[in-house]
XYZ file of C-alpha atoms in Angstrom:
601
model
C 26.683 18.329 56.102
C 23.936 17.880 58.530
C 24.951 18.508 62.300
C 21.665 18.444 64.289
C 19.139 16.062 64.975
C 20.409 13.314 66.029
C 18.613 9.912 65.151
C 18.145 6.550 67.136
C 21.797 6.127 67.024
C 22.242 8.442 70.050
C 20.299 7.334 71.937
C 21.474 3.671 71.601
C 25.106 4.779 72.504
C 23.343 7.027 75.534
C 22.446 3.534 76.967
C 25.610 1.712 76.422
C 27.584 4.633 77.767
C 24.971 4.249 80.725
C 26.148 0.580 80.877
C 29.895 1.259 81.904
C 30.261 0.931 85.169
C 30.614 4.292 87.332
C 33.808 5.479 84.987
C 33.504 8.516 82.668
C 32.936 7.554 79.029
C 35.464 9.973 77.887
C 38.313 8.898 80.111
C 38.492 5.459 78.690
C 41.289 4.394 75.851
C 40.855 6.370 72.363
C 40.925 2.813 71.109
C 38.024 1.851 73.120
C 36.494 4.890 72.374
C 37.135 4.802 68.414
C 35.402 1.027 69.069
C 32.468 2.534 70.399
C 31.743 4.726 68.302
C 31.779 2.880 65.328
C 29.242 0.785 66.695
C 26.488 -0.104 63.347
C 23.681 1.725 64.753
C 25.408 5.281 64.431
C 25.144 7.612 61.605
C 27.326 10.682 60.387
C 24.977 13.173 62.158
C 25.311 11.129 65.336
C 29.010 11.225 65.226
C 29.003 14.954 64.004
C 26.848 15.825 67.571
C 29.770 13.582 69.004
C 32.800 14.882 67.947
C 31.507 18.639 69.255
C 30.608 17.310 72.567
C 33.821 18.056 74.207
C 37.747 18.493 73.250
C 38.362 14.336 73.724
C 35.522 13.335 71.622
C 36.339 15.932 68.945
C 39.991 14.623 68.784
C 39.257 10.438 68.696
C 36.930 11.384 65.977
C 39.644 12.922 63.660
C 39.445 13.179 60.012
C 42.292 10.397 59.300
C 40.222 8.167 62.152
C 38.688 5.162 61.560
C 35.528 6.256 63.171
C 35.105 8.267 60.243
C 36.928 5.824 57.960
C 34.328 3.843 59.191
C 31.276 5.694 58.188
C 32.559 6.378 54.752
C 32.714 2.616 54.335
C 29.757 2.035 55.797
C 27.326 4.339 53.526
C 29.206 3.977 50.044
C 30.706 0.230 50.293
C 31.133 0.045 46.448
C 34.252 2.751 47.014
C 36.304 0.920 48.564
C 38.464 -0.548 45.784
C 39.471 2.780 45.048
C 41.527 2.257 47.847
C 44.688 0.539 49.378
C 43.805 -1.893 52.234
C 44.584 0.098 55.357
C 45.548 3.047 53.524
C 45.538 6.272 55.241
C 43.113 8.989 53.860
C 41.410 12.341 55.325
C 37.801 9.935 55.243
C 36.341 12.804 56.510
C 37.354 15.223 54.063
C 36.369 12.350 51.450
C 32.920 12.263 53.303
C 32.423 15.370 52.543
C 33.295 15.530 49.371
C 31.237 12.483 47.998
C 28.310 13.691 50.006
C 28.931 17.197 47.861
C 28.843 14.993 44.505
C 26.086 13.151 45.731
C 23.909 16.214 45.771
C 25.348 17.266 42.538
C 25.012 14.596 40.280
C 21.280 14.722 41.699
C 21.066 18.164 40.547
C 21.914 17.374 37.321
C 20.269 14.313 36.448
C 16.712 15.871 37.736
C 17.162 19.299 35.731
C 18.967 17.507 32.580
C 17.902 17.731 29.280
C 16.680 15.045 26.977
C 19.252 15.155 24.933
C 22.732 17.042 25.746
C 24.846 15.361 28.940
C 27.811 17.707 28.414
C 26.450 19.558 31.874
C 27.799 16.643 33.694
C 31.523 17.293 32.436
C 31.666 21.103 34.660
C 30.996 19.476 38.152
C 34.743 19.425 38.464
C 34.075 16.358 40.898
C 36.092 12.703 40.921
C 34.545 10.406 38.424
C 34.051 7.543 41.106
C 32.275 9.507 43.266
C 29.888 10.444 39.912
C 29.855 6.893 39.618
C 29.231 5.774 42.728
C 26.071 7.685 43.266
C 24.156 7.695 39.694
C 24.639 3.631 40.552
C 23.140 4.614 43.810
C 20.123 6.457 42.075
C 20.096 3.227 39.689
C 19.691 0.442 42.552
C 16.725 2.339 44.624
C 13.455 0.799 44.867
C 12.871 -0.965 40.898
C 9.020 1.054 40.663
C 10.392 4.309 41.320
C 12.091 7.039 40.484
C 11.949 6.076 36.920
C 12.601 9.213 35.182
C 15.387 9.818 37.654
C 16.905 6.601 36.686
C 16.794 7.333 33.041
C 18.709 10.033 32.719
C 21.086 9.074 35.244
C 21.727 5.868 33.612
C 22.146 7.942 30.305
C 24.920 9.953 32.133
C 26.568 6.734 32.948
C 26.289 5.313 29.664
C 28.365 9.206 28.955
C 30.792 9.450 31.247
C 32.111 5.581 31.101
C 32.248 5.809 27.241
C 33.775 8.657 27.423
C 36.799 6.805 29.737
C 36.630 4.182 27.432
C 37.386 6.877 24.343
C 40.236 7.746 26.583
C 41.379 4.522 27.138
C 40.996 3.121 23.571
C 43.706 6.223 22.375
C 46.190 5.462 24.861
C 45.706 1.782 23.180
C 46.350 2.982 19.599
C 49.499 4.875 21.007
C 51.295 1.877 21.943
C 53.850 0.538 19.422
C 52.045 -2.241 16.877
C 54.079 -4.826 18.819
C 52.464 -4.031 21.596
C 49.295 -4.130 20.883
C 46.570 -7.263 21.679
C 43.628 -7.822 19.476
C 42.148 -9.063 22.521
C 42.367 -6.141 24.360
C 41.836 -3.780 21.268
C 38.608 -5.979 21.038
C 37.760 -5.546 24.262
C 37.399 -1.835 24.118
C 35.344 -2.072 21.289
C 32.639 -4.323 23.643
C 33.201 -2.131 26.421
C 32.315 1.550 24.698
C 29.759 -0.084 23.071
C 28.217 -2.015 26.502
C 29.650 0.809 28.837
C 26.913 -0.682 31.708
C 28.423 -4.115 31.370
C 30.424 -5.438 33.674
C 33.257 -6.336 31.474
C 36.628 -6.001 32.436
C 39.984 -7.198 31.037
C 40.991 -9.355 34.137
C 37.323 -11.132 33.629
C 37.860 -11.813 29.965
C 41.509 -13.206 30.703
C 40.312 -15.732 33.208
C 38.036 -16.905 30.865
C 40.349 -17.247 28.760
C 42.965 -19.248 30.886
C 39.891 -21.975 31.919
C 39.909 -22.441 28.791
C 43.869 -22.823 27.927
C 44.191 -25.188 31.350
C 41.021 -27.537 29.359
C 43.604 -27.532 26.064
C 46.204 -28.164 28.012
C 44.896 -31.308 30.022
C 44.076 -32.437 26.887
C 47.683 -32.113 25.302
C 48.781 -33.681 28.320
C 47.075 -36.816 27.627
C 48.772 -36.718 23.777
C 51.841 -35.617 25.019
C 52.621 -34.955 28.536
C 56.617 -33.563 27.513
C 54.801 -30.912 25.281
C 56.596 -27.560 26.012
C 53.335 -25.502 26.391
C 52.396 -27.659 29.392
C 55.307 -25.807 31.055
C 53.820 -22.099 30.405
C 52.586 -20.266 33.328
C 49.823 -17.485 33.002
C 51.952 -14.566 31.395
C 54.708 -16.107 29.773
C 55.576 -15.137 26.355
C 57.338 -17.764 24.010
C 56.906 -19.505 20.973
C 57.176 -23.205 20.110
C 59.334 -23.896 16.923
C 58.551 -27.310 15.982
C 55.794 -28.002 13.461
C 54.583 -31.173 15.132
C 54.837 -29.762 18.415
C 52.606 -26.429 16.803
C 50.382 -29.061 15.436
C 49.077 -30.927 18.247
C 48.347 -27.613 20.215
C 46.176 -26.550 17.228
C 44.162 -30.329 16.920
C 44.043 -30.135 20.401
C 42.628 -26.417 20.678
C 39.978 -27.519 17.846
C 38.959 -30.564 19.809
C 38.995 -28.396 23.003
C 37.237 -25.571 21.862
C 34.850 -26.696 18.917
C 34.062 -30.313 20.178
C 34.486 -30.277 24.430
C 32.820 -26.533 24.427
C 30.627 -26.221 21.463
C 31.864 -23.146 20.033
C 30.552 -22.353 16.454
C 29.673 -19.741 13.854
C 26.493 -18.507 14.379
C 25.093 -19.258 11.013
C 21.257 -18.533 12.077
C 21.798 -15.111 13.735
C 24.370 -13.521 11.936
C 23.754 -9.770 12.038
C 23.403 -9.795 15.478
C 25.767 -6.951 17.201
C 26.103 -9.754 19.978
C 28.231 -11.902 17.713
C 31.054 -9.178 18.022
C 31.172 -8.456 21.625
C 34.201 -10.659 23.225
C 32.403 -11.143 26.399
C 29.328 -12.734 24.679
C 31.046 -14.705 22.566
C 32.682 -16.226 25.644
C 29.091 -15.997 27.076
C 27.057 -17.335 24.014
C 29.648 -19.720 22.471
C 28.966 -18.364 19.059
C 30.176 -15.517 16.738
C 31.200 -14.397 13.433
C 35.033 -14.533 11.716
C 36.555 -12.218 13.024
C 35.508 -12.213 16.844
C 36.249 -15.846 16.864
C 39.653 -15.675 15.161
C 40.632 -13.205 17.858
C 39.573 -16.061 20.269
C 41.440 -18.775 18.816
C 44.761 -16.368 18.015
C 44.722 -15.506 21.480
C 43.986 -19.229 23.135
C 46.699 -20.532 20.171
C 49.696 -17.720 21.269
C 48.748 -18.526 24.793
C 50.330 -22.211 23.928
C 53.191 -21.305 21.735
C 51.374 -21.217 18.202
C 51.917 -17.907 16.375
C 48.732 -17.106 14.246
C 48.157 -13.442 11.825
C 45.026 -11.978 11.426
C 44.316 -12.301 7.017
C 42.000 -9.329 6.462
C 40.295 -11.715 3.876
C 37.120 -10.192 1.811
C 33.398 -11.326 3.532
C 35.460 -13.952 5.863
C 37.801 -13.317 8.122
C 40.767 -16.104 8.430
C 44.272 -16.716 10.633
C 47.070 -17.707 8.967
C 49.568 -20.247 10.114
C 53.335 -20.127 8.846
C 54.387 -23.470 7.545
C 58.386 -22.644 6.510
C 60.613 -21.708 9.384
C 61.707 -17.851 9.243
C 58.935 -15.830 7.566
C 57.849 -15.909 4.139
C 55.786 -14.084 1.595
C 54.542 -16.434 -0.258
C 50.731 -17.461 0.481
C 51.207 -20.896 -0.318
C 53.885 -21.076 2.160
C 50.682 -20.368 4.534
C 47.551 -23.143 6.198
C 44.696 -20.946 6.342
C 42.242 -21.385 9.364
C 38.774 -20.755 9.415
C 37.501 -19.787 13.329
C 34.434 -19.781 11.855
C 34.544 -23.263 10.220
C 35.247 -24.707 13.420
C 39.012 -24.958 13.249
C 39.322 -25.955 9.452
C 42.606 -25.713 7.575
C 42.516 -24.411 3.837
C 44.908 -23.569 1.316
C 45.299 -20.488 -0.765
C 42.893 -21.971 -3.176
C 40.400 -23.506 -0.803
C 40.066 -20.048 0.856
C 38.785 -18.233 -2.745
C 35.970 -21.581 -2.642
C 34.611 -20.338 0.493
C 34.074 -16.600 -0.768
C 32.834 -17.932 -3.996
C 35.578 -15.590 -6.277
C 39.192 -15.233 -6.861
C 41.113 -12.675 -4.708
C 44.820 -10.862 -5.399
C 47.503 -12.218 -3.402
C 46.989 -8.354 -0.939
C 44.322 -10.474 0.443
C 46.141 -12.969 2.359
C 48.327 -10.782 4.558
C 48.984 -10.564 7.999
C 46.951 -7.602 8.907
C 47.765 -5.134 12.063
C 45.303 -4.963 15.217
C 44.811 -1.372 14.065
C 43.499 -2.940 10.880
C 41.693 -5.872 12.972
C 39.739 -3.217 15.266
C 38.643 -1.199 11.947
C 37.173 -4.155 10.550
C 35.223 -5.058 13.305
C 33.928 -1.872 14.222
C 32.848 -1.524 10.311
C 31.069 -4.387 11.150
C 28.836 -3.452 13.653
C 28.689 -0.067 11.293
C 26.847 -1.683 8.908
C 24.325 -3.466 11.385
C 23.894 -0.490 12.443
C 22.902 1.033 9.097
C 20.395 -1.894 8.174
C 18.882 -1.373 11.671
C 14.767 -0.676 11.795
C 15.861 3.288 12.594
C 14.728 2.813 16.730
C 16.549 3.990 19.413
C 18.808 0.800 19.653
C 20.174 1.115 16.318
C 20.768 4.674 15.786
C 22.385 3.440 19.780
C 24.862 1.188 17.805
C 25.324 3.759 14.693
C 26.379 6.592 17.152
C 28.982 4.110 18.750
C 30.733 2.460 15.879
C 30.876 5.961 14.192
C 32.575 6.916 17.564
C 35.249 4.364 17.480
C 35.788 4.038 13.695
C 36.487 7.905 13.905
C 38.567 7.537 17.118
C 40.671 4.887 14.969
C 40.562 6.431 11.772
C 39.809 10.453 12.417
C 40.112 11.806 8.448
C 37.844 9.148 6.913
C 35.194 11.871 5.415
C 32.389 9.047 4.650
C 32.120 8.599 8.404
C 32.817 11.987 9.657
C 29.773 12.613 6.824
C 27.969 10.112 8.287
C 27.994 10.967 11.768
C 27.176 14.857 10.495
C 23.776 13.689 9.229
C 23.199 11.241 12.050
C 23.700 14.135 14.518
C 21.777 16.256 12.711
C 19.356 13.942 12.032
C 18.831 13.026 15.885
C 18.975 16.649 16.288
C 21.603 16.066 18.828
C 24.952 19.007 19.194
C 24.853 20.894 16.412
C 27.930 22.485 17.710
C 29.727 19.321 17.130
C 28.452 18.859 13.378
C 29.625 22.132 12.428
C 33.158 20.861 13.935
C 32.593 17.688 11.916
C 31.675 19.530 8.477
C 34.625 21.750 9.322
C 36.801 18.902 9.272
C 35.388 17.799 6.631
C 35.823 20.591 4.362
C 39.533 20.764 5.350
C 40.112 17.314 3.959
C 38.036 17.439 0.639
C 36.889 20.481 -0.253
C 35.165 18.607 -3.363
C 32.465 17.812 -0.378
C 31.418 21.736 -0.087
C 27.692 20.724 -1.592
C 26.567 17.990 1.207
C 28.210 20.687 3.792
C 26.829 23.810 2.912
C 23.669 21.940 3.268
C 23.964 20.789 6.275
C 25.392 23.985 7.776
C 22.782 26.174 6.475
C 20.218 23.848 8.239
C 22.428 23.130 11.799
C 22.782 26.869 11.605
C 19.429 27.092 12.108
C 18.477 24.428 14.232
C 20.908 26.780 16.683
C 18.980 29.303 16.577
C 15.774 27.141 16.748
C 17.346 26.102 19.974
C 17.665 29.594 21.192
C 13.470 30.116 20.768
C 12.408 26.558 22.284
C 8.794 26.635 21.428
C 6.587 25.186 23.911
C 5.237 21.660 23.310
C 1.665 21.335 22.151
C -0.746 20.753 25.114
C -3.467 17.915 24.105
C -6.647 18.495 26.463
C -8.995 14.908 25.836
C -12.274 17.956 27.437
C -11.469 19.282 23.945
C -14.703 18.729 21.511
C -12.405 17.195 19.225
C -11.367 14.540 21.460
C -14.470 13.516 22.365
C -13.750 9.858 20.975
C -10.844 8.807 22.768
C -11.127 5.788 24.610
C -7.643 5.462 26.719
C -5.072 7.731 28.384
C -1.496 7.824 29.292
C -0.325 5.411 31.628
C -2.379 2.872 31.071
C -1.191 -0.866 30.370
C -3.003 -2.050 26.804
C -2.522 -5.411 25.102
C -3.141 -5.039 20.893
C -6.111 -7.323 19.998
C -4.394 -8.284 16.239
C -0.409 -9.025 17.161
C -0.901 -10.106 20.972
C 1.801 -7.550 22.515
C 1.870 -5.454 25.622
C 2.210 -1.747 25.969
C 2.267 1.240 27.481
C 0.320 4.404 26.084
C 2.597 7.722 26.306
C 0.591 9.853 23.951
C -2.452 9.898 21.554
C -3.667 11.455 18.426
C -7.660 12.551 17.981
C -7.060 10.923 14.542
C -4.201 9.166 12.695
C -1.226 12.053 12.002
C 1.083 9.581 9.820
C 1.742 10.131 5.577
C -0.378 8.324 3.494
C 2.376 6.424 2.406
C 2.435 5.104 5.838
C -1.407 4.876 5.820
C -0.881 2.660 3.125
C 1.739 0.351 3.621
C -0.196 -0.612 7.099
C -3.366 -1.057 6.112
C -4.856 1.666 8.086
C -7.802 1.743 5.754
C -8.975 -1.793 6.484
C -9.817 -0.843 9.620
C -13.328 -0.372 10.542
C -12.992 3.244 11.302
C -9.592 3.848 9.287
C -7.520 6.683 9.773
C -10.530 8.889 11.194
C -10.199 7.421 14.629
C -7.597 8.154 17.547
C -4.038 6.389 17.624
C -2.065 6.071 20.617
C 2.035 6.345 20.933
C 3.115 2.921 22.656
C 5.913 1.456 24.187
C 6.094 -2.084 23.560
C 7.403 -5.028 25.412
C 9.999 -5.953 22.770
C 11.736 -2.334 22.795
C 10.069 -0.684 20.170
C 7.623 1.972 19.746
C 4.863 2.076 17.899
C 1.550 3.799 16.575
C -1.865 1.904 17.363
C -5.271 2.132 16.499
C -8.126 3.064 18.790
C -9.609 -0.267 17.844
C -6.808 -2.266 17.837
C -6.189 -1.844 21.638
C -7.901 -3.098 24.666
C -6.659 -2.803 28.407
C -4.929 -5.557 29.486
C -7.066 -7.661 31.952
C -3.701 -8.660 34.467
C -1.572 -4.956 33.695
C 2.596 -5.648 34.203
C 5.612 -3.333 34.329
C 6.647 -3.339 30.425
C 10.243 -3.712 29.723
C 11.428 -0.634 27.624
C 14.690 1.466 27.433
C 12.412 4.584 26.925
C 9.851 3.583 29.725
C 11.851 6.479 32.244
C 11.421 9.507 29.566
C 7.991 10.099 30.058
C 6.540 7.985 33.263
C 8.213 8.737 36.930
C 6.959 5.484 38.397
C 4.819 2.240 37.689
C 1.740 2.264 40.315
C -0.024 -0.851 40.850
C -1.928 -1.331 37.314
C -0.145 2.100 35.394
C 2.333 4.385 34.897
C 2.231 7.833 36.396
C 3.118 10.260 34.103
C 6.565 12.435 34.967
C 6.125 16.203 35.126
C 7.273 17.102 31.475
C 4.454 13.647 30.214
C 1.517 15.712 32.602
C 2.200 19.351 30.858
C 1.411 17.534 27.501
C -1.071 15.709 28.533
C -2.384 17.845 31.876
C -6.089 15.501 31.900
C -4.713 11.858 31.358
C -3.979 11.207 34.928
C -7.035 12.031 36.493
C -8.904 9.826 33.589
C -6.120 6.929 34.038
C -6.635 6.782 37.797
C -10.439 6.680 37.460
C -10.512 4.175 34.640
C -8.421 1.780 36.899
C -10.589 2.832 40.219
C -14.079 1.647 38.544
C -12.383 -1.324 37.065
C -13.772 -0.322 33.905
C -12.673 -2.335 30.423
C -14.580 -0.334 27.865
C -15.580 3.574 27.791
């Protein structure tokens, strides 16, 4: 830590020492003195200089002291509620140490790789103070710092799913009894929206608005109801069937009617619809995230629901006999979806079109509830366009599905080839096709594949070859019009983009070539395309003649935007260091075309 050059602070405190009349600073109270020196405008080097003024200084400014339990609060603010109010702590000793991290973590996320963020697991350093300062590098000035903030918000996205991994196995360990489909849903949004601010103690009060609504209701119907005399955290259950019955018309009419919830017919396949806290957020979801709404808002009030596993549409059931009973007729069936509505046995096989064995209507675990939604955001993931943001959602429901069920082999298969695929730790798919083997050796074909060709993507790895550098002084890329950085709008579809890397003529398969069009163009294939990130997330390939600078240039909004430019400068991106050794000429030719105010080479 810095102990020299003092700043303004010093200064300031020289002329309010100068201030006390003819009495030496250091013989006045240590509380006084602690008062003092906690004073806004000094920093940790000023109080460093300080405490090795003299013996009294260097004593009042003691580790457990709140002049440094001051300046610990003071630079990292969002730390605090890792703490007990007035608790007492070595704060300089914990200065120290998150300063250490700070410089760490920076470390890291500047020399990190593009792909592997297992470096960020040896720092040996406590996970809030990791935390604490990749938000730090994260809230600095929007424009800047871009590349920075990439990777350090990809080692965020890491570390908290990796908590949430941890936290999601300590869930599974609990007896069945024990366990919430809230909560168990919960994780599921959190690992898969780790930079969220979703929390448990959010969700729940939520949750009770929305009970206290029901129950002003009920108390209109019936103000002697026994569910108007549960307080937040009490667990009972209300016997009579009337009594169960107005709590349920009342939670439809609440819920469905008073709040709009519905199904959301229109958007179905929308990863959204299974995250708890949009649902809450939205209003709208599929079967199963809104039966784990209205189970939870229904045994909030007394009324005992059971998830039904049902085929294509997820249902509660509701126990009509008084002890428990087997039979599914014994059973009103309630569609979440269907805003609230009650079927029978029969009924339910008319809303799936087909007839279904009697296995179908039972009471399913939350184990069981968790692997069905997870399987569905699974197979959103699979139909996704292939981008980053579904191979995003793949990697995570693979995650959890194989956290909740380890030895299924079509998943542990899966998530081989996705790895391998993504070319991402081909350490870990040999593990995977390991395990594999061990639980059906009948799978040795796919495997042996796949670990002939991780096997040598290792070794690939061990003989990086160095990217190909693309000089636009070449002869042969004497025709290109743009460079990278600059801001382009696509004359045909109307979008915005950024260019982050060109071709001297179009590299795709004909097939490709093809399906576009390419050939209707004017100039075809025989004419430079440019790699573009577009405002809408993806990335795409674009024609020489397709594109034209865009007359007003904006910041475009894209998850990738941080891999390859370091900062957004007035009317372009500048290209990071690893962008410029590709590319060495585009800067030079971006920062003229923008200082002539040219439109057209």
């Amino acid at each position: 830590m810095a102990t020299s050059g003092a700043g303004d602070g010093c200064s300031s405190l020289n002329g309010f020492v100068s201030e006390i009349e003819q009495k030496q600073f250091t013989d006045l109270p240590a509380e006084l003195l602690e008062y003092i020196l906690c004073f806004p405008v000094l920093k940790h080097v000023d109080i460093c200089n300080v405490s090795c003024s003299c013996k009294r200084l260097h004593d009042v400014c003691h580790g457990r002291g709140k002049v440094w339990g001051h300046q610990y609060k003071l630079r990292w603010p969002r730390l605090q509620k890792h703490y007990r109010q007035n608790e007492c702590c070595d704060w300089l000793k914990e200065y120290r140490t998150r300063h250490t991290v700070g410089l760490q973590i920076r470390r890291t996320v500047v020399s990190i790789s593009q792909r592997f963020f297992t470096e960020i697991e040896s720092l040996g350093a406590p996970e809030h103070f990791c935390e604490d300062e990749l938000l730090s590098i994260l809230n600095s000035d929007r424009r800047k710092s871009l590349t920075l903030k990439y990777y350090a918000k990809k080692i965020l996205y890491f570390l908290r799913q990796k908590n949430i991994l941890r936290s999601l196995k300590m869930f599974l360990e609990q007896p069945a009894e024990q366990q919430s489909a809230l909560e168990g849903a919960l994780l599921v949004d959190q690992y898969c929206n780790p930079l969220a601010d979703v929390s448990l103690d959010g969700i729940s009060s939520q949750l009770e608005e929305i009970t206290d609504k029901i129950k002003k209701m009920l108390r209109i119907k019936n103000p002697s109801h026994p569910s108007l005399r549960v307080t937040q955290g009490d667990c009972f259950a209300v016997d009579d069937f009337d009594l169960q019955r107005q709590v349920v018309v009342t939670l439809n009419a609440v819920l469905y009617e008073q709040l709009q919830y519905k199904g959301n017919e229109c958007d179905y396949y929308n990863p959204l619809n299974s995250y708890i806290h949009q649902v809450l957020l939205r209003r709208t979801g599929i079967p199963i995230s809104l039966s784990v709404l209205y189970m939870t808002l229904a045994r909030k009030l007394g009324v005992q629901l059971e998830p039904v596993n049902f085929p294509n549409h997820f249902l509660l059931r509701w126990c009509q006999q008084q002890r428990g009973s087997g039979d599914i007729y014994d059973f009103v069936y309630i569609d979440a979806f269907g805003k609230g509505k009650q079927l029978t046995a029969k009924e339910c096989e008319y809303l799936i079109g087909h007839q279904v064995t009697a296995d179908y209507y039972n009471a399913i675990s939350t184990t069981e509830v968790l692997l069905r939604m997870v399987g569905n955001l699974l197979n959103i993931g699979k139909r996704g366009e292939g981008n980053e943001k579904s191979y995003q959602l793949l990697r995570d429901s693979l995650d959890l599905y194989l956290t909740i069920n380890p030895d299924n082999v079509q998943y542990l298969l899966l998530q081989a080839r996705l790895y391998f695929h993504l070319g991402i730790w081909p350490e870990k798919v040999l593990d995977i096709l390991q395990h594999i083997q061990a639980l059906d050796p009948s799978q040795h074909g796919a495997v042996g594949y796949l670990v002939q060709h991780t096997l040598e993507h290792i070794q690939h790895k061990k003989h990086p070859v160095d990217p190909e550098v693309k000089r636009r002084s070449a002869p042969e890329h004497l025709e290109l019009q743009y460079s990278v950085g600059l801001i382009m709008k696509h004359k045909r579809s109307g979008y915005n983009c950024a260019i982050y890397g060109w071709d001297p003529k179009c590299t795709m398969s004909q097939e490709w070539i093809t399906t576009m069009r390419v050939h209707q163009l004017s100039s075809g294939a025989n004419q430079p395309f440019y790699n573009v990130l577009v405002q809408d997330g993806t990335c795409r390939y674009a024609a020489q003649e397709n594109l034209e600078p865009h007359s007003a240039p904006l910041e475009i909004a894209h998850p990738e935007v941080g891999r390859y430019f370091s900062e957004f400068h007035d009317s372009h991106y500048v290209a990071n260091e690893e962008l410029q050794t590709r590319y060495p000429e585009d800067m030079a030719e971006t920062l003229a075309f923008h200082r002539t105010g040219r439109h057209y080479y």
